[in-house]
């Protein structure tokens, strides 16, 4: 009896030892058990870093499952998928669903958790990744015919939350979707909302975002190779676009649909909000449609259009946020929608299966009634660079321009030109872009009115309002990656009119430099400026003008200007002259005034001056006056020299020296005449008219008695 007891105890101890040994050695032979269980199956599982099991679960460092989907009518090639999990655990829970001691039905719930999940197909079309995934599957364990057990899968649930899908440089981020499969629904995924937060290219956010759609795996028997997404919406540049349905053909790898834009606020675009820091800003709404076709990693857009409703404008402001001008985006008489006939082809990968991030070709559109096209664009992911040229033809933008605030007027004409653009490391450069128009327009500038007394309003200076008209402007421009901008401009004519007269410049041209001074970005440089003026020319070699301090200094060069034109411009009616003048006039600008220091003007050649007087004037004049009249009645001058100085307050001194002879006076003996004119030129120069009291000064000079 004792021997039997000892043998029994020894047997029990052996069983305990055997179980303990099996438990301790489980991590070593677990892979062999898995391989044996999956022998002959179309998938395999590899596990490493398995921990010691418990009654409810086991942990692991990595788990890799490889399985394949065979070719079918929708996919001619087999696809192998590799599912990898790291730092995970598998837990289980049994549920007795039968009251018998030996139940015929037992429920099993298995939960798989991990730090990370990765799914990669081969051929590698994409990579799917998820953090902290949790997958739960339920099974029914049944017993029949004694002890034989059968395992039947019932459900599988996986809540995708914040996952990422990557195709080379393109990445879908923030993917949310609830996967719920079950035997009761023939393992078909029911309709659920698919959400994708954003799309990025090479780490940079792309315009599409916040995509939403209803998606399920059940297919139409008549179109078994078509996946359908319904109730789709997406944000494009913060605009909400939608389409009723997207059908994707798995066999042709093709889809086509139309995105609809319905009354989208224009200020939803970045930089167009009427916030505290955004200039310019927009008002109004736009609608449109964008037909899209996607196949073989290529998006094709055909005949897209965008129409703005009445009252849709983009307003540009100065640094003080005061409106300068606005652009009317709405449909105007005769058509001219904002944008129509937009066509483009966008490719996300090259022939070598390497994504170039974005390849754009066949871009063309009708914009503001004109045509805009682009050369092909290829973005290089290695250098983050792209180069392309935009071509504009008859873009009727000027017709939609409305001047605001102190500016009034109207502009017209279609804009033509080319803009070579280069993008590298998120910096934009333009090399020798050109813009021109055969149109023109006029702009009236009305400075803010200053408060005046009744006397000042009656006898004060003339109105400072001036109207500038121009025609056929042309500009060639370049911009470096650091923002330095160079503008070479030319106009057919530029004219200023105000209450005091008019000033016309013919064929003005020059060069403007903007943002070239890193230490003072408000510095504007004008150089090589020339213009025709009164049949002569005016030139300005260089000026640096501080747009904040309103300061600048330069020298104006005058060449070959007819003296008679100057007299006509001043409204002097009794003096007639021939000959041309030239000179240099140093000008210093400060705030709204300017000073002239030692300006000099001389005659280019001999000329004639005739001071016309009537018989009555000569009869009433004193002897000295008659002599002056006789000298100036036909003065052939050999030298004309004038100097001018003007203080910032407008007080000026102008001297004129004339040397010559009158052949009809005292046998043509030499005559020298010196004049000095003192007056306030600031108001007179604003009106472009120097006082005709020159005539009075001549009279006063001539009427002085000789000592």
XYZ file of C-alpha atoms in Angstrom:
707
model
C 0.000 0.000 0.000
C 2.799 2.366 0.886
C 4.531 1.484 -2.345
C 1.392 2.325 -4.344
C 1.103 5.630 -2.534
C 4.713 6.418 -3.246
C 4.307 5.528 -6.906
C 1.196 7.709 -7.131
C 2.964 10.664 -5.531
C 5.941 10.151 -7.793
C 3.637 10.099 -10.829
C 1.920 13.287 -9.747
C 5.259 14.979 -9.140
C 6.384 13.870 -12.585
C 3.261 15.338 -14.176
C 3.802 18.601 -12.297
C 7.426 18.629 -13.364
C 6.432 17.827 -16.941
C 3.904 20.685 -17.002
C 6.423 23.056 -15.441
C 9.052 22.022 -17.948
C 6.599 22.478 -20.809
C 5.609 25.915 -19.482
C 9.232 27.026 -19.032
C 10.299 25.730 -22.439
C 7.238 27.063 -24.310
C 9.104 30.090 -25.766
C 11.581 27.656 -27.348
C 9.181 25.330 -29.077
C 6.315 27.812 -29.718
C 7.566 28.532 -33.251
C 7.673 24.802 -33.995
C 4.103 24.441 -32.771
C 3.015 27.334 -35.001
C 4.834 25.932 -38.033
C 3.240 22.536 -37.480
C -0.228 23.971 -37.097
C 0.121 26.063 -40.284
C 1.714 23.377 -42.418
C 0.079 23.356 -45.834
C -1.732 26.619 -45.194
C -1.327 29.640 -47.588
C 0.268 31.747 -44.898
C 3.004 31.580 -42.320
C 3.653 33.237 -38.976
C 7.015 34.007 -37.400
C 7.239 35.012 -33.739
C 10.258 36.085 -31.716
C 10.817 37.205 -28.149
C 7.935 35.129 -26.784
C 7.427 35.465 -23.045
C 6.225 32.895 -20.559
C 2.518 32.240 -21.085
C -0.139 32.752 -18.459
C -3.598 31.295 -18.227
C -4.972 34.262 -20.181
C -2.265 35.349 -22.604
C 1.310 35.594 -23.814
C 3.561 38.453 -24.904
C 6.042 38.755 -27.783
C 8.584 41.220 -29.170
C 7.735 40.764 -32.823
C 5.231 38.853 -34.905
C 5.263 38.617 -38.669
C 2.508 37.058 -40.747
C 2.901 36.521 -44.498
C -0.087 35.624 -46.643
C -1.052 35.853 -50.307
C -4.141 36.625 -52.330
C -4.337 34.640 -55.581
C -5.050 36.233 -58.973
C -8.707 36.729 -59.804
C -10.883 38.404 -62.394
C -10.089 41.833 -60.938
C -6.371 41.398 -60.346
C -4.201 39.424 -62.738
C -1.282 39.189 -60.329
C -0.991 37.489 -56.955
C -0.205 39.831 -54.102
C 1.750 38.855 -51.021
C 1.164 40.806 -47.827
C 3.512 41.037 -44.860
C 1.914 42.004 -41.552
C 4.352 42.977 -38.790
C 3.636 43.753 -35.139
C 6.125 44.829 -32.480
C 6.015 44.641 -28.675
C 2.635 42.963 -28.571
C 0.561 40.492 -26.660
C -2.125 37.922 -27.365
C -4.787 37.407 -24.725
C -7.725 35.025 -24.681
C -10.892 34.529 -22.747
C -13.208 31.477 -22.777
C -16.949 31.643 -22.387
C -18.876 28.456 -21.598
C -22.069 28.612 -23.616
C -23.346 25.119 -22.596
C -24.491 24.004 -19.085
C -23.043 20.511 -19.489
C -19.949 19.420 -17.627
C -18.561 18.557 -21.043
C -19.900 21.553 -23.037
C -20.606 21.141 -26.705
C -20.172 24.885 -27.329
C -17.422 27.081 -25.956
C -16.825 30.753 -26.852
C -13.325 32.135 -27.324
C -12.332 35.804 -27.615
C -8.757 36.512 -28.724
C -7.344 40.057 -28.506
C -4.139 41.111 -30.222
C -2.403 44.292 -29.031
C 0.896 45.833 -30.108
C 2.868 49.067 -30.061
C 2.926 49.232 -33.862
C 1.418 47.479 -36.877
C 2.789 47.577 -40.422
C 1.248 46.086 -43.574
C 3.341 45.956 -46.769
C 2.175 44.354 -50.061
C 4.466 42.848 -52.673
C 4.599 44.317 -55.320
C 5.030 47.288 -52.996
C 2.144 49.587 -53.846
C 1.891 51.193 -50.423
C 2.830 50.831 -46.753
C 0.178 50.927 -44.030
C 1.138 51.724 -40.448
C -0.806 52.085 -37.197
C 0.210 52.825 -33.623
C -1.218 50.895 -30.661
C -3.569 48.725 -32.735
C -6.059 46.374 -31.104
C -7.638 43.526 -33.048
C -10.282 41.309 -31.453
C -11.567 38.057 -32.950
C -14.207 35.699 -31.571
C -14.491 31.978 -32.195
C -16.907 29.153 -31.416
C -15.326 25.902 -30.203
C -17.655 22.988 -30.784
C -17.440 19.324 -29.819
C -19.032 16.544 -31.763
C -18.633 12.785 -31.919
C -16.871 12.442 -28.623
C -13.815 14.588 -28.009
C -13.223 15.975 -31.489
C -13.133 19.781 -31.370
C -13.836 22.253 -34.176
C -12.864 25.954 -34.214
C -15.211 28.296 -36.093
C -14.383 32.042 -36.512
C -17.333 34.335 -35.790
C -16.222 37.995 -35.868
C -13.170 40.226 -36.293
C -13.038 43.875 -35.163
C -10.255 46.417 -35.759
C -10.759 50.137 -35.085
C -8.212 51.975 -37.247
C -7.459 55.232 -35.430
C -4.855 57.695 -36.740
C -3.145 55.292 -39.140
C -0.813 56.289 -41.979
C -0.613 54.993 -45.565
C 2.511 55.816 -47.599
C 3.250 55.508 -51.301
C 6.860 56.611 -51.777
C 6.823 60.404 -51.094
C 3.030 60.644 -50.759
C 1.435 59.999 -47.394
C -2.162 59.772 -46.166
C -2.267 60.707 -42.494
C -4.884 60.406 -39.774
C -6.808 57.454 -41.264
C -9.881 56.427 -39.250
C -12.089 53.453 -40.129
C -13.938 50.761 -38.161
C -13.393 47.284 -39.605
C -16.200 44.923 -38.523
C -16.267 41.518 -40.214
C -18.485 38.573 -39.327
C -19.630 35.156 -40.445
C -23.249 36.338 -40.258
C -22.565 38.888 -43.048
C -20.440 36.498 -45.129
C -17.383 38.410 -43.944
C -18.436 41.518 -45.858
C -17.488 44.893 -44.378
C -20.664 46.939 -43.741
C -20.832 50.618 -44.686
C -18.808 52.780 -42.346
C -17.246 56.239 -42.491
C -13.700 56.421 -43.815
C -11.859 59.562 -42.705
C -8.441 60.802 -43.838
C -7.185 63.903 -42.058
C -4.550 65.105 -44.523
C -2.296 64.377 -47.488
C 1.390 65.273 -47.500
C 4.099 65.111 -50.137
C 7.680 64.614 -48.996
C 6.696 65.769 -45.529
C 4.993 68.951 -46.745
C 1.195 69.373 -46.392
C -0.703 69.111 -49.686
C -3.950 71.006 -50.453
C -6.416 68.081 -49.998
C -7.459 67.270 -46.433
C -10.300 66.066 -44.192
C -11.565 63.479 -46.674
C -14.771 61.648 -45.645
C -16.725 58.902 -47.394
C -18.933 55.888 -46.729
C -17.252 52.634 -47.707
C -18.144 48.934 -47.509
C -16.723 45.830 -49.145
C -19.958 44.571 -50.701
C -19.801 44.976 -54.486
C -22.336 45.280 -57.247
C -22.773 41.852 -58.931
C -22.944 43.617 -62.290
C -19.610 45.362 -61.591
C -17.704 42.958 -59.353
C -14.373 44.754 -59.880
C -15.651 48.140 -58.719
C -15.164 49.579 -55.247
C -17.641 52.323 -54.399
C -17.290 55.249 -52.012
C -20.426 57.323 -51.484
C -21.204 60.669 -49.871
C -17.633 61.872 -50.407
C -16.275 65.235 -49.289
C -12.797 66.787 -49.080
C -11.235 70.132 -48.223
C -9.165 71.796 -50.967
C -7.289 74.871 -49.712
C -9.850 74.905 -46.868
C -12.664 74.784 -49.448
C -15.197 71.984 -48.955
C -15.691 69.970 -52.141
C -18.020 67.009 -52.521
C -19.061 64.291 -54.922
C -21.971 61.908 -54.670
C -20.015 58.781 -55.548
C -16.526 57.570 -56.456
C -16.229 54.257 -58.310
C -12.778 52.657 -58.505
C -12.221 49.878 -61.039
C -9.747 47.400 -59.548
C -8.981 45.776 -62.887
C -8.352 48.975 -64.849
C -7.054 50.799 -61.754
C -9.138 53.747 -62.849
C -11.700 56.090 -61.337
C -13.518 59.197 -62.525
C -15.763 61.632 -60.689
C -16.641 65.315 -60.463
C -15.865 67.394 -57.398
C -18.470 70.069 -56.777
C -17.782 73.397 -55.073
C -21.006 74.955 -53.801
C -20.930 78.598 -52.656
C -17.548 78.429 -50.984
C -16.459 81.597 -49.101
C -13.459 83.022 -50.942
C -11.907 84.158 -47.672
C -11.516 80.493 -46.696
C -8.362 80.478 -48.809
C -5.120 80.994 -46.838
C -4.093 84.658 -46.791
C -7.513 85.975 -47.846
C -9.159 86.128 -44.425
C -10.199 89.523 -43.116
C -8.295 88.894 -39.917
C -5.939 91.213 -38.097
C -2.797 90.128 -39.909
C -4.009 88.979 -43.310
C -3.563 91.287 -46.296
C -5.191 91.050 -48.807
C -8.654 89.896 -47.846
C -11.608 88.582 -49.814
C -15.394 88.775 -49.735
C -18.051 86.787 -51.573
C -18.425 83.152 -52.587
C -17.470 80.936 -55.501
C -18.918 77.757 -56.984
C -17.586 75.318 -59.509
C -16.988 71.792 -60.701
C -13.762 69.824 -61.187
C -14.018 66.660 -63.352
C -11.254 64.269 -62.239
C -9.972 61.008 -63.682
C -7.396 58.873 -61.858
C -5.468 56.009 -63.450
C -1.956 54.585 -63.096
C -0.911 57.196 -60.513
C -2.045 59.978 -62.835
C -4.789 62.522 -62.184
C -6.365 64.167 -65.210
C -8.551 67.276 -64.924
C -10.682 68.278 -67.901
C -12.790 71.426 -68.313
C -12.975 72.412 -64.663
C -14.587 75.754 -63.917
C -14.995 78.211 -61.046
C -17.597 80.999 -61.041
C -17.809 83.825 -58.513
C -21.132 85.303 -57.452
C -21.829 89.045 -57.506
C -20.010 90.917 -54.789
C -16.975 88.633 -54.772
C -13.821 90.744 -54.486
C -10.200 90.514 -53.393
C -9.014 93.738 -51.744
C -5.366 94.765 -51.372
C -4.251 97.157 -48.643
C -1.215 99.183 -47.659
C 0.824 98.631 -44.509
C -1.693 100.666 -42.532
C -4.389 98.271 -43.819
C -6.078 101.016 -45.805
C -7.640 99.623 -49.019
C -5.721 100.491 -52.185
C -7.541 98.528 -54.875
C -9.786 95.508 -55.348
C -10.300 92.900 -58.060
C -13.866 91.992 -59.044
C -14.083 88.205 -59.378
C -17.729 87.981 -60.469
C -19.042 87.318 -63.962
C -19.141 90.568 -65.937
C -21.005 91.527 -69.082
C -20.033 89.397 -72.038
C -19.030 86.396 -69.960
C -15.488 86.155 -68.620
C -15.968 83.754 -65.728
C -13.310 83.678 -63.070
C -11.879 80.373 -64.329
C -13.042 77.864 -66.911
C -11.678 75.212 -69.269
C -9.082 74.224 -66.674
C -7.113 71.225 -67.913
C -4.144 69.529 -66.288
C -2.429 66.179 -65.931
C -0.771 65.408 -62.592
C 1.496 62.380 -62.183
C 2.661 61.074 -58.824
C 5.369 58.677 -60.012
C 7.867 58.453 -62.828
C 8.512 55.583 -65.223
C 11.210 54.278 -62.897
C 8.558 53.869 -60.187
C 10.125 56.695 -58.200
C 7.797 59.416 -57.155
C 8.826 62.870 -58.291
C 6.336 64.225 -55.751
C 4.439 66.120 -58.418
C 4.716 66.112 -62.196
C 2.357 68.537 -63.928
C 1.780 68.818 -67.657
C -0.819 70.074 -70.144
C -1.864 72.875 -67.776
C -4.135 75.405 -69.453
C -7.140 77.476 -68.462
C -9.273 80.427 -69.416
C -8.690 83.056 -66.729
C -10.610 86.358 -66.746
C -11.438 85.830 -70.411
C -7.805 85.200 -71.406
C -5.596 82.124 -71.685
C -3.004 80.853 -69.213
C -0.738 77.892 -69.995
C 2.296 76.269 -68.408
C 5.265 74.275 -69.556
C 5.574 70.792 -67.988
C 6.582 70.825 -64.319
C 8.633 68.105 -62.659
C 9.416 68.312 -58.978
C 12.779 66.788 -58.054
C 12.556 65.203 -54.579
C 16.334 65.087 -54.207
C 16.808 68.848 -54.582
C 13.231 69.892 -53.745
C 13.189 71.943 -56.935
C 10.989 72.585 -59.953
C 11.097 74.905 -62.955
C 8.289 75.953 -65.282
C 7.086 78.916 -67.319
C 3.598 80.424 -67.226
C 2.337 82.109 -70.390
C -0.441 84.709 -70.216
C -2.447 85.864 -73.204
C -5.072 88.601 -73.105
C -5.856 88.232 -69.377
C -8.469 90.936 -68.777
C -7.469 91.695 -65.218
C -7.199 95.477 -65.568
C -10.884 95.716 -66.523
C -11.762 94.205 -63.131
C -9.489 96.476 -61.106
C -11.182 99.080 -58.907
C -9.087 101.761 -57.212
C -10.013 102.674 -53.640
C -9.302 105.302 -51.009
C -7.271 108.227 -52.349
C -7.054 106.469 -55.734
C -9.712 106.652 -58.429
C -9.750 105.881 -62.108
C -10.191 103.147 -64.656
C -7.853 100.703 -66.348
C -8.295 98.546 -69.420
C -6.546 96.129 -71.733
C -5.577 92.473 -71.792
C -2.311 91.381 -70.184
C 0.216 89.260 -72.107
C 3.470 87.847 -70.843
C 5.648 84.989 -69.676
C 6.718 84.195 -66.105
C 9.608 81.700 -65.712
C 9.293 80.303 -62.185
C 11.818 78.259 -60.252
C 11.077 76.665 -56.880
C 13.852 75.266 -54.696
C 13.723 74.502 -50.965
C 10.387 76.328 -50.658
C 11.894 79.501 -52.184
C 10.513 81.127 -55.338
C 12.650 82.755 -58.024
C 11.640 84.454 -61.280
C 14.127 85.049 -64.084
C 13.304 87.649 -66.750
C 9.533 87.497 -66.551
C 7.641 89.849 -68.857
C 4.206 91.455 -68.646
C 2.694 93.949 -71.062
C -0.585 95.331 -72.285
C -1.707 97.433 -75.228
C -4.203 99.081 -72.937
C -3.712 101.674 -70.251
C -5.863 103.897 -68.122
C -5.928 106.834 -65.771
C -5.469 107.140 -62.023
C -6.586 110.139 -59.977
C -4.768 110.699 -56.685
C -6.568 112.834 -54.108
C -4.429 113.563 -51.024
C -6.287 113.893 -47.702
C -7.847 117.338 -47.413
C -6.283 119.646 -44.832
C -8.494 121.819 -42.689
C -8.438 125.439 -43.988
C -10.005 128.736 -43.113
C -12.444 130.454 -45.452
C -9.713 132.814 -46.639
C -7.334 129.952 -47.329
C -10.006 128.154 -49.310
C -10.640 131.273 -51.392
C -7.094 132.483 -51.948
C -4.945 129.514 -50.978
C -3.046 127.068 -53.141
C -4.657 125.139 -55.925
C -6.047 121.652 -55.416
C -3.352 118.972 -55.048
C -5.529 116.413 -56.853
C -3.743 115.010 -59.878
C -4.701 112.567 -62.608
C -2.093 110.295 -64.133
C -2.816 108.613 -67.451
C -0.622 106.013 -69.127
C -0.625 103.641 -72.084
C 1.020 100.391 -73.158
C 3.053 99.591 -70.030
C 5.698 96.875 -70.255
C 7.701 95.340 -67.432
C 10.495 92.789 -67.269
C 11.051 91.473 -63.776
C 13.195 89.061 -61.796
C 13.044 87.833 -58.218
C 15.810 86.034 -56.345
C 15.222 83.355 -53.727
C 15.788 85.864 -50.901
C 13.081 88.207 -52.215
C 15.221 90.745 -54.088
C 13.094 92.029 -56.968
C 14.189 93.909 -60.091
C 11.690 95.633 -62.408
C 12.629 97.086 -65.803
C 9.650 99.144 -66.943
C 8.637 101.085 -70.024
C 5.499 102.999 -71.046
C 4.419 104.603 -74.282
C 3.389 107.740 -72.445
C 2.739 109.024 -68.938
C 0.797 112.229 -68.362
C -0.123 114.178 -65.263
C -2.976 116.681 -65.184
C -4.143 118.919 -62.379
C -5.806 122.283 -61.948
C -2.578 124.090 -62.832
C -1.739 122.355 -66.081
C -0.361 119.146 -67.442
C 2.933 117.322 -67.784
C 3.539 114.683 -70.449
C 6.387 112.178 -70.457
C 6.979 110.150 -73.613
C 8.461 106.648 -73.546
C 9.535 106.747 -69.885
C 11.632 103.770 -68.855
C 13.888 102.745 -66.006
C 14.764 100.126 -63.433
C 13.287 99.621 -59.957
C 14.997 97.580 -57.253
C 12.852 96.343 -54.365
C 13.984 94.584 -51.166
C 17.640 94.571 -52.255
C 18.894 96.074 -49.004
C 18.747 93.468 -46.254
C 19.313 96.073 -43.549
C 16.605 98.376 -44.920
C 13.938 96.461 -46.874
C 11.877 99.668 -47.277
C 14.535 101.144 -49.572
C 13.416 101.550 -53.196
C 16.046 102.193 -55.861
C 15.258 103.843 -59.197
C 18.060 103.833 -61.758
C 18.689 104.454 -65.453
C 15.461 106.430 -65.749
C 14.951 108.354 -68.992
C 11.923 109.958 -70.572
C 11.014 112.283 -73.367
C 9.857 115.681 -72.125
C 8.824 118.715 -74.208
C 10.624 117.277 -77.271
C 13.750 116.882 -75.145
C 14.656 114.380 -72.472
C 15.004 114.025 -68.718
C 17.249 111.431 -67.088
C 17.859 110.221 -63.570
C 20.854 107.987 -63.024
C 20.192 106.732 -59.492
C 18.072 107.405 -56.418
C 17.619 105.443 -53.195
C 14.232 106.326 -51.733
C 13.252 105.253 -48.220
C 9.521 104.531 -48.408
C 9.107 104.802 -44.624
C 11.198 107.913 -43.974
C 10.169 109.341 -47.374
C 13.729 110.439 -48.060
C 15.892 110.363 -51.168
C 18.527 112.326 -53.055
C 19.410 112.455 -56.747
C 20.301 114.671 -59.698
C 17.906 115.233 -62.591
C 19.607 115.688 -65.980
C 17.834 117.848 -68.559
C 18.805 117.604 -72.238
C 17.709 119.355 -75.453
C 14.468 120.866 -74.162
C 13.141 123.708 -76.369
C 13.116 126.993 -74.486
C 9.799 127.933 -76.093
C 8.175 124.786 -74.679
C 9.250 125.827 -71.178
C 7.745 129.289 -71.679
C 4.514 127.834 -73.043
C 4.247 125.477 -70.103
C 4.596 128.407 -67.700
C 1.840 130.330 -69.445
C 4.168 133.195 -70.482
C 2.478 134.679 -73.549
C 4.600 137.730 -74.432
C 7.988 136.045 -74.725
C 8.948 133.926 -77.716
C 12.243 132.060 -77.868
C 14.275 129.599 -79.909
C 17.053 127.264 -78.829
C 17.369 124.373 -76.403
C 18.513 124.074 -72.812
C 20.310 121.443 -70.759
C 21.418 121.121 -67.161
C 21.705 119.255 -63.878
C 19.268 119.811 -61.012
C 20.242 118.163 -57.670
C 17.088 117.274 -55.742
C 16.753 116.182 -52.114
C 13.398 114.695 -51.073
C 12.295 114.712 -47.454
C 8.767 113.847 -46.298
C 6.399 115.600 -48.716
C 8.817 118.403 -49.684
C 12.042 118.611 -51.626
C 15.002 120.952 -51.925
C 17.181 121.993 -54.885
C 20.836 122.824 -54.265
C 22.898 124.589 -56.930
C 20.905 123.480 -59.914
C 22.234 124.829 -63.194
C 20.688 125.146 -66.636
C 22.439 126.420 -69.766
C 21.632 126.857 -73.416
C 22.893 124.212 -75.812
C 23.384 126.699 -78.676
C 22.632 130.252 -79.753
C 19.027 131.315 -79.894
C 16.601 134.188 -80.169
C 14.285 135.857 -77.657
C 11.476 138.183 -78.708
C 9.541 140.104 -76.075
C 6.422 141.324 -77.858
C 4.914 144.632 -76.773
C 2.059 146.677 -78.158
C 2.252 150.265 -79.418
C 0.299 151.373 -76.389
C 2.807 149.732 -73.999
C 5.776 151.350 -75.740
C 4.080 154.741 -75.836
C 3.285 154.604 -72.133
C 6.741 153.390 -71.086
C 9.487 155.600 -69.686
C 12.739 155.955 -71.608
C 14.515 153.142 -69.762
C 11.566 150.862 -70.365
C 11.572 151.673 -74.057
C 15.247 150.714 -74.225
C 14.506 147.377 -72.587
C 11.662 146.762 -75.010
C 13.969 147.537 -77.899
C 16.715 145.208 -76.607
C 14.313 142.320 -76.064
C 12.341 142.873 -79.229
C 14.897 140.762 -81.096
C 17.644 139.513 -78.776
C 20.023 137.045 -80.380
C 21.545 135.439 -77.325
C 24.871 133.634 -77.370
C 24.706 132.471 -73.770
C 21.879 131.640 -71.381
C 22.843 130.535 -67.881
C 20.414 129.909 -65.044
C 20.940 128.688 -61.495
C 18.286 127.652 -59.022
C 18.206 126.944 -55.298
C 15.139 125.993 -53.296
C 14.700 125.284 -49.592
C 12.388 122.514 -48.329
C 9.783 125.155 -47.425
C 9.581 126.228 -51.066
C 11.490 129.508 -50.846
C 13.608 129.736 -53.961
C 16.103 131.921 -55.750
C 16.528 131.634 -59.508
C 19.069 133.693 -61.437
C 19.076 134.095 -65.213
C 22.011 135.530 -67.175
C 21.560 136.431 -70.849
C 24.381 137.539 -73.172
C 23.824 138.500 -76.775
C 22.913 141.337 -79.131
C 19.959 142.886 -80.955
C 20.935 143.713 -84.566
C 18.201 146.350 -84.602
C 19.460 148.124 -81.469
C 22.519 150.390 -81.476
C 24.115 148.561 -84.378
C 23.995 145.244 -82.547
C 26.252 146.129 -79.634
C 26.649 143.363 -76.959
C 23.952 143.233 -74.302
C 24.037 141.443 -70.907
C 20.875 140.978 -68.884
C 20.823 139.556 -65.323
C 17.575 138.582 -63.618
C 16.830 137.273 -60.117
C 13.529 135.646 -59.245
C 12.584 134.996 -55.623
C 9.356 133.179 -54.844
C 7.855 130.114 -53.179
C 8.076 127.320 -55.740
C 6.612 124.421 -53.766
C 2.984 125.199 -54.566
C 3.855 126.290 -58.077
C 5.751 123.126 -58.841
C 2.849 121.036 -57.589
C 0.720 122.658 -60.262
C 3.513 122.408 -62.872
C 3.319 126.149 -63.604
C 6.007 128.697 -62.714
C 4.447 132.091 -62.302
C 4.248 134.318 -65.323
C 5.464 137.192 -63.161
C 8.771 136.680 -65.005
C 7.303 139.239 -67.378
C 6.837 141.662 -64.500
C 10.411 141.091 -63.286
C 11.755 141.929 -66.746
C 9.675 145.087 -66.734
C 10.906 146.053 -63.278
C 14.513 145.425 -64.280
C 14.218 147.474 -67.434
C 12.441 150.388 -65.765
C 15.220 150.975 -63.232
C 16.965 154.255 -63.902
C 20.636 154.241 -64.665
C 22.791 155.844 -61.985
